Short mmCIF file of C-alpha atoms and ligand atoms in Angstrom, two decimals:
data_model
loop_
_atom_site.label_atom_id
_atom_site.label_comp_id
_atom_site.label_asym_id
_atom_site.label_seq_id
_atom_site.Cartn_x
_atom_site.Cartn_y
_atom_site.Cartn_z
CA MET A 1 53.69 106.59 108.20
CA THR A 2 56.97 105.06 107.09
CA ASN A 3 59.33 107.19 105.06
CA PRO A 4 60.03 105.53 101.67
CA GLN A 5 63.47 107.13 101.74
CA GLU A 6 64.46 105.13 104.80
CA PHE A 7 65.83 101.62 104.55
CA VAL A 8 66.04 98.35 106.40
CA VAL A 9 69.78 97.81 106.88
CA ALA A 10 71.38 94.55 108.02
CA VAL A 11 74.98 94.49 109.26
CA VAL A 12 76.39 90.96 109.08
CA GLY A 13 79.38 90.58 111.40
CA ALA A 14 78.12 93.42 113.61
CA THR A 15 80.21 92.27 116.58
CA GLY A 16 83.47 92.26 114.62
CA ALA A 17 86.21 94.85 114.11
CA VAL A 18 84.70 96.16 110.86
CA GLY A 19 81.05 95.58 111.78
CA GLU A 20 81.32 97.75 114.90
CA VAL A 21 82.72 100.61 112.84
CA MET A 22 80.02 100.08 110.19
CA LEU A 23 77.47 100.76 112.93
CA SER A 24 79.20 103.95 114.04
CA VAL A 25 79.74 105.21 110.47
CA LEU A 26 76.04 104.63 109.66
CA GLN A 27 75.17 106.62 112.77
CA GLU A 28 77.72 109.42 112.20
CA ARG A 29 76.64 109.95 108.60
CA LYS A 30 72.95 109.85 109.56
CA PHE A 31 72.24 107.09 107.08
CA PRO A 32 68.46 106.98 106.46
CA ILE A 33 67.59 103.87 108.47
CA LYS A 34 64.09 102.55 109.01
CA LYS A 35 65.35 99.52 110.90
CA LEU A 36 68.85 98.33 111.76
CA ILE A 37 69.45 94.59 112.12
CA PRO A 38 72.80 93.48 113.62
CA LEU A 39 73.69 89.88 112.78
CA ALA A 40 76.53 87.60 113.86
CA SER A 41 77.11 83.96 114.69
CA GLU A 42 75.02 81.94 117.12
CA ARG A 43 77.53 82.61 119.92
CA SER A 44 76.79 86.37 119.77
CA ALA A 45 73.01 86.10 119.36
CA GLY A 46 71.28 87.93 122.22
CA LYS A 47 74.23 90.28 122.87
CA GLN A 48 73.55 93.98 122.48
CA VAL A 49 75.36 96.46 120.26
CA ASP A 50 75.27 100.24 120.57
CA PHE A 51 73.65 102.26 117.84
CA GLY A 52 73.61 105.91 118.82
CA ASN A 53 71.60 106.07 122.04
CA HIS A 54 69.99 102.71 121.39
CA LYS A 55 71.00 99.19 122.24
CA ILE A 56 70.01 96.66 119.61
CA THR A 57 69.99 92.89 120.08
CA VAL A 58 72.23 90.84 117.80
CA GLN A 59 70.47 88.06 115.88
CA ASP A 60 71.84 84.74 114.64
CA LEU A 61 72.57 84.94 110.92
CA ALA A 62 71.93 81.21 110.44
CA THR A 63 68.26 81.46 111.46
CA PHE A 64 67.53 84.99 110.22
CA ASP A 65 64.98 85.50 107.41
CA PRO A 66 66.35 88.23 105.06
CA THR A 67 62.95 89.07 103.56
CA GLY A 68 62.42 92.85 103.75
CA VAL A 69 66.10 93.80 104.05
CA ASP A 70 66.97 96.61 101.59
CA ILE A 71 70.74 96.80 102.14
CA ALA A 72 73.03 94.24 103.76
CA LEU A 73 76.58 95.17 104.71
CA PHE A 74 78.58 91.95 105.10
CA SER A 75 81.85 91.69 107.02
CA ALA A 76 81.93 88.21 108.53
CA GLY A 77 84.56 86.47 106.41
CA GLY A 78 84.56 84.91 102.96
CA SER A 79 82.83 81.62 103.74
CA THR A 80 79.95 83.39 105.51
CA SER A 81 79.55 85.73 102.53
CA LYS A 82 79.62 82.85 100.05
CA GLU A 83 76.85 81.06 101.90
CA TYR A 84 74.59 83.94 102.91
CA ALA A 85 75.11 86.90 100.53
CA PRO A 86 73.29 85.14 97.63
CA LYS A 87 70.39 84.36 99.98
CA PHE A 88 70.05 88.04 100.96
CA ALA A 89 70.29 89.08 97.29
CA ALA A 90 67.65 86.49 96.31
CA ALA A 91 65.37 87.96 98.98
CA GLY A 92 65.69 91.40 97.32
CA ALA A 93 68.51 93.07 99.25
CA ILE A 94 71.54 94.70 97.72
CA VAL A 95 74.59 93.19 99.42
CA ILE A 96 77.77 95.20 99.91
CA ASP A 97 80.34 92.56 100.75
CA ASN A 98 83.62 93.31 102.47
CA SER A 99 85.11 89.84 101.97
CA SER A 100 87.12 88.61 98.99
CA ALA A 101 84.45 86.01 98.10
CA PHE A 102 83.10 87.77 94.99
CA ARG A 103 85.71 90.43 94.16
CA SER A 104 87.12 88.74 91.10
CA ASP A 105 83.75 87.72 89.62
CA ASP A 106 83.06 89.58 86.36
CA ASP A 107 79.39 90.09 87.24
CA VAL A 108 80.16 91.65 90.66
CA PRO A 109 81.27 95.30 90.62
CA LEU A 110 84.32 96.11 92.75
CA VAL A 111 83.95 99.73 93.74
CA VAL A 112 85.85 102.51 95.52
CA SER A 113 83.34 105.33 95.95
CA GLU A 114 85.68 108.12 94.78
CA VAL A 115 87.26 106.10 91.97
CA ASN A 116 84.80 104.03 89.93
CA PRO A 117 81.24 104.74 91.12
CA GLU A 118 80.04 104.23 87.53
CA ALA A 119 80.56 100.48 88.10
CA LEU A 120 77.43 100.56 90.29
CA GLY A 121 75.40 100.92 87.06
CA SER A 122 75.37 97.12 86.70
CA ILE A 123 74.73 94.89 89.74
CA PRO A 124 73.40 91.73 88.07
CA ARG A 125 73.69 89.46 91.12
CA GLY A 126 72.58 92.05 93.67
CA ILE A 127 76.10 91.91 95.16
CA ILE A 128 78.72 94.67 95.22
CA ALA A 129 82.24 93.93 96.43
CA ASN A 130 84.16 96.29 98.71
CA PRO A 131 87.88 96.13 97.82
CA ASN A 132 90.61 94.89 100.11
CA CYS A 133 91.72 97.60 102.56
CA SER A 134 95.23 97.94 101.08
CA THR A 135 93.90 98.26 97.53
CA MET A 136 91.24 100.72 98.69
CA GLN A 137 93.61 103.40 99.98
CA LEU A 138 96.03 102.82 97.12
CA MET A 139 93.28 103.43 94.56
CA VAL A 140 92.05 106.65 96.20
CA ALA A 141 95.61 108.02 95.98
CA LEU A 142 96.62 106.65 92.58
CA ALA A 143 93.48 106.90 90.41
CA PRO A 144 93.85 110.68 89.84
CA ILE A 145 97.48 110.18 88.80
CA HIS A 146 96.63 107.21 86.60
CA ARG A 147 93.90 109.13 84.79
CA ALA A 148 96.12 112.15 84.08
CA TYR A 149 99.53 110.53 83.50
CA GLY A 150 98.92 106.81 82.90
CA ILE A 151 100.48 104.53 85.52
CA THR A 152 102.28 101.61 83.90
CA ARG A 153 103.77 99.96 87.02
CA ILE A 154 103.24 100.03 90.77
CA ASN A 155 105.83 98.72 93.19
CA ILE A 156 104.43 98.67 96.72
CA ALA A 157 105.39 97.53 100.22
CA THR A 158 102.62 97.65 102.81
CA TYR A 159 102.86 98.12 106.57
CA GLN A 160 99.51 96.73 107.66
CA SER A 161 97.94 97.05 111.09
CA VAL A 162 96.57 94.09 113.02
CA SER A 163 92.95 95.36 113.00
CA GLY A 164 92.81 94.18 109.38
CA THR A 165 92.99 90.62 110.70
CA GLY A 166 90.12 91.17 113.17
CA GLN A 167 89.35 91.51 116.88
CA LYS A 168 91.38 88.46 117.92
CA ALA A 169 94.50 89.85 116.26
CA MET A 170 94.15 93.14 118.17
CA GLU A 171 93.80 91.19 121.40
CA GLU A 172 96.89 89.15 120.46
CA LEU A 173 99.01 92.28 119.92
CA GLY A 174 97.86 93.71 123.26
CA LYS A 175 98.42 90.47 125.18
CA GLN A 176 101.82 89.77 123.61
CA THR A 177 103.00 93.31 124.33
CA ALA A 178 101.98 92.99 127.98
CA ALA A 179 103.48 89.48 128.21
CA ILE A 180 106.84 90.48 126.76
CA LEU A 181 107.08 93.56 129.00
CA SER A 182 106.51 91.18 131.95
CA PHE A 183 109.24 88.79 130.71
CA GLN A 184 106.70 86.11 129.67
CA ASP A 185 106.41 84.12 126.44
CA PRO A 186 104.34 85.81 123.70
CA ASP A 187 102.37 82.63 122.71
CA PRO A 188 101.43 83.32 119.04
CA LYS A 189 97.96 82.07 118.02
CA VAL A 190 96.48 84.32 115.32
CA TYR A 191 99.79 85.02 113.54
CA PRO A 192 102.35 82.28 112.88
CA VAL A 193 105.06 84.17 114.76
CA GLN A 194 105.19 86.89 117.43
CA ILE A 195 103.63 90.18 116.21
CA ALA A 196 104.49 92.40 119.20
CA PHE A 197 107.81 94.23 118.64
CA ASN A 198 108.15 92.42 115.29
CA VAL A 199 107.22 92.73 111.58
CA ILE A 200 105.88 89.78 109.57
CA PRO A 201 106.30 89.62 105.76
CA HIS A 202 103.19 87.50 105.30
CA GLY A 203 99.47 88.22 104.75
CA GLY A 204 97.00 85.55 103.62
CA ASP A 205 98.12 82.28 102.02
CA PHE A 206 101.26 81.46 100.08
CA LEU A 207 100.64 80.87 96.37
CA GLU A 208 102.58 78.89 93.77
CA ASN A 209 104.33 81.99 92.39
CA GLY A 210 105.84 82.79 95.79
CA TYR A 211 103.58 85.78 96.43
CA THR A 212 100.88 85.69 99.10
CA SER A 213 97.13 85.99 98.44
CA GLU A 214 97.12 89.46 100.05
CA GLU A 215 99.84 90.54 97.61
CA MET A 216 98.00 89.17 94.57
CA LYS A 217 94.78 90.92 95.69
CA LEU A 218 96.64 94.20 95.14
CA VAL A 219 97.41 93.09 91.57
CA TRP A 220 93.97 91.78 90.58
CA GLU A 221 91.88 94.39 92.35
CA THR A 222 93.93 97.32 91.03
CA ARG A 223 93.45 96.11 87.45
CA LYS A 224 89.70 95.64 87.90
CA ILE A 225 89.02 98.94 89.67
CA LEU A 226 91.07 101.04 87.23
CA SER A 227 89.88 98.98 84.21
CA ALA A 228 93.58 98.65 83.42
CA PRO A 229 94.33 94.98 82.72
CA ASP A 230 97.89 95.76 81.62
CA ILE A 231 99.02 97.67 84.70
CA GLN A 232 101.97 95.94 86.40
CA VAL A 233 101.82 95.60 90.18
CA ASN A 234 104.56 94.17 92.39
CA ALA A 235 103.57 93.95 96.07
CA THR A 236 105.09 92.92 99.37
CA VAL A 237 102.59 92.77 102.22
CA VAL A 238 103.95 93.18 105.74
CA ARG A 239 102.07 93.04 109.05
CA VAL A 240 103.33 95.48 111.67
CA PRO A 241 102.50 95.91 115.38
CA VAL A 242 100.13 98.85 114.84
CA PHE A 243 96.49 98.64 115.94
CA TYR A 244 94.74 100.85 113.36
CA GLY A 245 95.94 102.26 110.03
CA HIS A 246 97.74 100.75 107.07
CA SER A 247 100.78 102.49 105.54
CA GLU A 248 102.14 101.93 102.06
CA ALA A 249 105.47 102.82 100.46
CA VAL A 250 104.43 103.22 96.83
CA HIS A 251 106.70 103.59 93.81
CA ILE A 252 105.00 104.20 90.49
CA GLU A 253 106.14 104.49 86.89
CA THR A 254 104.04 106.58 84.54
CA ARG A 255 103.60 106.80 80.77
CA ASP A 256 104.04 110.59 80.90
CA LYS A 257 106.47 112.26 83.28
CA ILE A 258 104.81 113.66 86.44
CA THR A 259 106.74 115.99 88.72
CA ALA A 260 106.36 115.98 92.49
CA ALA A 261 104.72 119.43 92.29
CA GLN A 262 102.23 118.22 89.70
CA ALA A 263 101.41 115.16 91.81
CA ARG A 264 100.93 117.32 94.91
CA ALA A 265 98.61 119.71 93.04
CA LEU A 266 96.59 116.82 91.61
CA LEU A 267 96.22 115.06 94.96
CA GLU A 268 95.34 118.26 96.84
CA ASN A 269 92.18 118.41 94.69
CA ALA A 270 91.45 114.68 94.70
CA PRO A 271 88.31 113.47 96.53
CA GLY A 272 89.04 111.57 99.74
CA VAL A 273 92.73 112.54 99.77
CA GLU A 274 94.56 114.79 102.22
CA VAL A 275 98.13 115.73 101.37
CA VAL A 276 100.47 116.00 104.38
CA ASP A 277 103.83 116.66 102.81
CA GLU A 278 106.19 119.22 104.27
CA HIS A 279 109.87 118.50 104.29
CA LYS A 280 110.31 118.56 108.04
CA ALA A 281 110.12 116.20 110.99
CA GLY A 282 106.59 115.04 111.74
CA ALA A 283 105.05 116.72 108.69
CA TYR A 284 104.08 113.43 107.07
CA PRO A 285 101.17 111.11 107.79
CA THR A 286 101.42 108.16 110.18
CA PRO A 287 98.73 105.75 111.38
CA VAL A 288 98.76 107.17 114.90
CA THR A 289 99.06 110.91 114.17
CA HIS A 290 96.69 111.06 111.20
CA ALA A 291 94.84 107.97 110.02
CA SER A 292 93.44 106.22 113.08
CA GLY A 293 89.76 107.09 113.53
CA ASN A 294 89.67 109.44 110.54
CA ASP A 295 88.20 109.19 107.04
CA PRO A 296 90.78 110.52 104.53
CA VAL A 297 93.54 108.74 102.70
CA TYR A 298 96.65 110.71 103.66
CA VAL A 299 99.52 111.09 101.20
CA GLY A 300 103.01 112.35 102.00
CA ARG A 301 106.70 111.94 101.09
CA ILE A 302 105.85 112.74 97.45
CA ARG A 303 109.09 112.83 95.48
CA GLU A 304 110.51 112.06 92.07
CA ASP A 305 112.30 108.72 91.95
CA ILE A 306 116.01 109.42 91.41
CA SER A 307 116.42 105.92 89.93
CA HIS A 308 113.82 106.24 87.16
CA PRO A 309 113.04 109.04 84.64
CA ARG A 310 109.27 108.62 85.01
CA GLY A 311 109.14 107.34 88.58
CA LEU A 312 107.34 108.87 91.56
CA ASP A 313 107.39 107.85 95.23
CA LEU A 314 104.53 108.33 97.70
CA TRP A 315 103.68 107.33 101.27
CA VAL A 316 99.97 106.48 101.63
CA VAL A 317 98.29 106.04 105.03
CA SER A 318 94.66 105.42 105.94
CA ASP A 319 92.48 103.86 108.62
CA ASN A 320 92.02 100.36 107.20
CA ILE A 321 88.80 99.79 109.12
CA ARG A 322 87.21 103.10 108.06
CA LYS A 323 88.05 104.01 104.43
CA GLY A 324 89.56 100.55 103.97
CA ALA A 325 86.29 98.81 104.86
CA ALA A 326 83.34 100.27 106.80
CA LEU A 327 83.32 103.82 105.42
CA ASN A 328 83.58 102.77 101.77
CA ALA A 329 80.75 100.25 102.28
CA VAL A 330 78.49 102.98 103.69
CA GLN A 331 79.55 105.42 100.96
CA LEU A 332 78.55 102.80 98.36
CA ALA A 333 75.16 102.44 100.05
CA GLU A 334 74.77 106.23 99.92
CA LEU A 335 75.61 106.22 96.21
CA LEU A 336 72.94 103.57 95.63
CA ILE A 337 70.38 105.85 97.26
CA ASP A 338 71.57 108.98 95.40
CA ARG A 339 71.44 107.14 92.08
CA LYS A 340 68.10 105.47 92.88
CA LEU A 341 69.62 102.04 92.40
CA LEU A 342 67.97 100.27 95.30
CA LYS A 343 65.32 97.78 94.28
CA LYS A 344 63.02 98.61 97.17
CA GLY A 345 62.49 101.80 99.09
CA ALA A 346 63.84 103.96 96.24
P1 A2P B 401 80.85 86.48 116.29
O1 A2P B 401 81.28 87.66 117.12
O2 A2P B 401 79.53 85.92 116.70
O3 A2P B 401 81.93 85.46 116.11
P2 A2P B 401 86.39 89.90 113.23
O4 A2P B 401 86.74 90.17 111.79
O5 A2P B 401 86.66 91.06 114.11
O6 A2P B 401 86.97 88.63 113.70
O7 A2P B 401 84.78 89.70 113.25
C1 A2P B 401 84.12 88.74 112.49
C2 A2P B 401 82.62 88.99 112.55
O8 A2P B 401 81.99 87.98 111.73
C3 A2P B 401 82.02 88.84 113.93
O9 A2P B 401 80.92 89.69 114.06
C4 A2P B 401 81.58 87.37 113.93
O10 A2P B 401 80.55 87.09 114.81
C5 A2P B 401 81.06 87.26 112.52
N1 A2P B 401 81.03 85.88 112.07
C6 A2P B 401 82.07 85.02 111.96
N2 A2P B 401 81.63 83.80 111.53
C7 A2P B 401 80.29 83.91 111.37
C8 A2P B 401 79.26 83.02 110.95
N3 A2P B 401 79.52 81.75 110.58
N4 A2P B 401 77.98 83.47 110.93
C9 A2P B 401 77.71 84.74 111.29
N5 A2P B 401 78.64 85.64 111.70
C10 A2P B 401 79.91 85.22 111.73
#
């Protein structure tokens, strides 16, 4: 007998940085799986991935028939999503897509599980978009403040880890570090300049207004998730030589004055947030000491902005591959089950 409360789950990009963590998060959270199907490109077909105590063979996405898939978690890049996500949806699956392919489409909900789960009430194309990792952690930290005090402007500088760029970028950081320590040339391939022992003020593509696409994602996605088209966002995205965990220096302006104590109290009760904010050395979150491998969005360095009467500063750190990508995707799938929103199996 098959259990109707178990689901056929496909993970597209299962061999990638996010896909691998999707597999472990599904396993850790005991997601009700009838069958797990790892998919990747032709070059990975036949490889095996670990799923708990099992090894499962990766299949080629290009030749895979999606009939019978209930939920498909996509993290294989925008062009792969554009081509294949509609095919999975047409075959009856709900797609949770980690790429930016559909995020700005009005008929595709863009959802952070703790922030706007109500957006899952309408999934007209069978596709749900997972926000960009930098927006994701920002929203978990800022939504409670926005709802209580009304954020009018966000000024943010990110310090983003290389895992956000994928497996090859992590290999590049490791290889360049080893090369430089052995007095060899770093040989940049994934990033335009050396990433080891450096910081790069560039993520995505340069746009006409001088911002990069990664910076403008923070603007557009914030407005959509908070249903706040007037909110002003000014972002600088920076890549740093950290493997896992994005950090963000965030400066907000609010409609109503919020004190540091009020912000701390609000965030201590906010879902998905952990406040780490003592005024002493080490008592603040960092990617290595807090975020890497863990679920929460950590917030520290909360203080009133001495340069603005209604300004507040925060330091927001999270594992970009977990809450920033894989964990939120699985949480959205869990919400679909809880709310009986899956077409099949429910
Ligand atoms: P593959 O390992 O076969 O290249 P990352 O973000 O770490 O670079 O991972 C990207 C993921 O997306 C990998 O699993 C990769 O599979 C997969 N992928 C990339 N391009 C395609 C494609 N055209 N079809 C299917 N999977 C793809």
